[in-house]
Short mmCIF file of C-alpha atoms in Angstrom, two decimals:
data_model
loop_
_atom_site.label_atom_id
_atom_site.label_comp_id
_atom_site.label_asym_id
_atom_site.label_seq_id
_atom_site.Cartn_x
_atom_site.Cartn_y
_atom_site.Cartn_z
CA UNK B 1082 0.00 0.00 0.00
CA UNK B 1083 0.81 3.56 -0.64
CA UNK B 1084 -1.31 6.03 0.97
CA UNK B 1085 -4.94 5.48 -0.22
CA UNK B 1086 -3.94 3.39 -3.45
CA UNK B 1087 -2.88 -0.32 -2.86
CA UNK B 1088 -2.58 -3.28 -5.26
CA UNK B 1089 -3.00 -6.78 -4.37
CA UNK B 1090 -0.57 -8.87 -6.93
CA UNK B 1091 -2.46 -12.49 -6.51
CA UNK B 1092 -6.11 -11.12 -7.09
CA UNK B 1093 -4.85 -8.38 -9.89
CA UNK B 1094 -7.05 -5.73 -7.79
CA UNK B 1095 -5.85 -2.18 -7.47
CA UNK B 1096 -7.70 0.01 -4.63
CA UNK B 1097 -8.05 3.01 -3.90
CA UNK B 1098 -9.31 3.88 -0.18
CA UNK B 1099 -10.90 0.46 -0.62
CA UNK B 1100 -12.51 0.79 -3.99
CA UNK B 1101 -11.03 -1.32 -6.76
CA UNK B 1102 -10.11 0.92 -10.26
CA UNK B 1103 -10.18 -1.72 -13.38
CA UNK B 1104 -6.81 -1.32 -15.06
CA UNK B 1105 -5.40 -3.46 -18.10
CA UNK B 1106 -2.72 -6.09 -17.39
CA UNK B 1107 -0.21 -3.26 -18.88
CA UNK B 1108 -1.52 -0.76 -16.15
CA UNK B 1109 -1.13 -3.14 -13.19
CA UNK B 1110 1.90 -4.17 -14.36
CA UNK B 1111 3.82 -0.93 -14.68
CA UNK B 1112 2.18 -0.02 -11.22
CA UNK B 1113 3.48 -2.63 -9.56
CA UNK B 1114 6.73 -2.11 -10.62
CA UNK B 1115 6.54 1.88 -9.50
CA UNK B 1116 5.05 0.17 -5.96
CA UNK B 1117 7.75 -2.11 -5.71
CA UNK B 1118 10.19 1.24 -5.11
CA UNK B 1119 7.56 4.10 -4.54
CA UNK B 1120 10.83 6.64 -3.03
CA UNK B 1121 12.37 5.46 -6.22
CA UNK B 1122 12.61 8.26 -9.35
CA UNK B 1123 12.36 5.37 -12.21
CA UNK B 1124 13.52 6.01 -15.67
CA UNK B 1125 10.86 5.26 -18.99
CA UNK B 1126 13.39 2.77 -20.27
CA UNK B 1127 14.18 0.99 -16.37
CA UNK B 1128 10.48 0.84 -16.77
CA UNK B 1129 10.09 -0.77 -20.02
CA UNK B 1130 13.00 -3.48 -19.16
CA UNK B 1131 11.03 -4.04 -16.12
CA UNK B 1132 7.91 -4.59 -18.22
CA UNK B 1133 8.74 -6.06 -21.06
CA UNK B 1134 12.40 -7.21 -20.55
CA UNK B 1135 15.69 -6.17 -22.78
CA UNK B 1136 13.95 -8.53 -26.19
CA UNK B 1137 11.25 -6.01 -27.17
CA UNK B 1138 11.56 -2.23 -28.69
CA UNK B 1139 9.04 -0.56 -27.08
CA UNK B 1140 8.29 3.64 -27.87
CA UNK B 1141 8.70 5.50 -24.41
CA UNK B 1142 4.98 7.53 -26.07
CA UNK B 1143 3.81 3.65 -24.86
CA UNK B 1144 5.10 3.86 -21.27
CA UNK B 1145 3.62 7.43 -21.27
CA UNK B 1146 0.59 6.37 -22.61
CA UNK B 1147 -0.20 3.68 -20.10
CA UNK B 1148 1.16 6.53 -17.07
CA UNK B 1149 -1.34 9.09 -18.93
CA UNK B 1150 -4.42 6.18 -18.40
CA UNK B 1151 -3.14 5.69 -14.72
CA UNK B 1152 -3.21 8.77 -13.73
CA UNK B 1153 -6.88 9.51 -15.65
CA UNK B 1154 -8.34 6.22 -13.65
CA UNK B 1155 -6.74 7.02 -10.43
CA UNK B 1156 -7.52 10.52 -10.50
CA UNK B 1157 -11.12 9.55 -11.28
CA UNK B 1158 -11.33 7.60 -7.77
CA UNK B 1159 -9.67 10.50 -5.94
CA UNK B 1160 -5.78 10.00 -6.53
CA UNK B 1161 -4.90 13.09 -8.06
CA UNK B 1162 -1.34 12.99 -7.13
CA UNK B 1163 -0.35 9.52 -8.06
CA UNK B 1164 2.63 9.36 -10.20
CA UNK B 1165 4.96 12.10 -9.90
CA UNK B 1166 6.95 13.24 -13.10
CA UNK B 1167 10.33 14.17 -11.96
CA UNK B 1168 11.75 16.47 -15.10
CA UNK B 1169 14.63 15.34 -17.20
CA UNK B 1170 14.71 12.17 -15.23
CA UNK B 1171 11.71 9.66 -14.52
CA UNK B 1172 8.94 8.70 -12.62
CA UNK B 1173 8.05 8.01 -9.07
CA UNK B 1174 4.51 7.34 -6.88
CA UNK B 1175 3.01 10.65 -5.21
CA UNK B 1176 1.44 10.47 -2.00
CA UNK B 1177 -2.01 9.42 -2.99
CA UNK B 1178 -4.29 10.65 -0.19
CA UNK B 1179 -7.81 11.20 -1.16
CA UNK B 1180 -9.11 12.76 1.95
#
């Protein structure tokens, strides 16, 4: 868990403050690896190895894509500060407190 937002790996359930958001399997996945480290500034391409391992050219416009759906579907259940963008550098989680 991270503040309000928590994901349960063996059920595939992300909650926030107790209510589950549906994400794809490409959602949950790059969340999980951003919860795995939340302190953690994460680069696009740490995050696409961690994803989709070293075999696979994947655009970093897909990694923002799927962080641009996050954010919408988490910001919808009152996470409006999920994933920080740290400038020039990567991502990391944001506090996530919807009260």
């Amino acid at each position: 868990a991270h503040g309000d937002l928590e994901i349960d790996a063996h059920r595939h359930l992300c909650l926030v403050a107790a209510q589950e958001v549906a994400l794809t399997a490409s959602e949950f996945a790059l969340l999980k690896v951003l919860m795995a480290k939340p302190d953690n500034v994460m680069t696009r391409q740490q995050l696409t190895v961690s994803m989709y391992g070293n075999n696979i050219h994947v655009s970093d416009r897909t990694i923002d894509s799927h962080i641009r759906n996050i954010r919408n579907k988490l910001t919808k259940a009152g996470c409006s500060n999920s994933i920080i963008t740290v400038h020039g550098v990567g991502l990391r989680m944001g506090t996530c407190q919807t009260g």
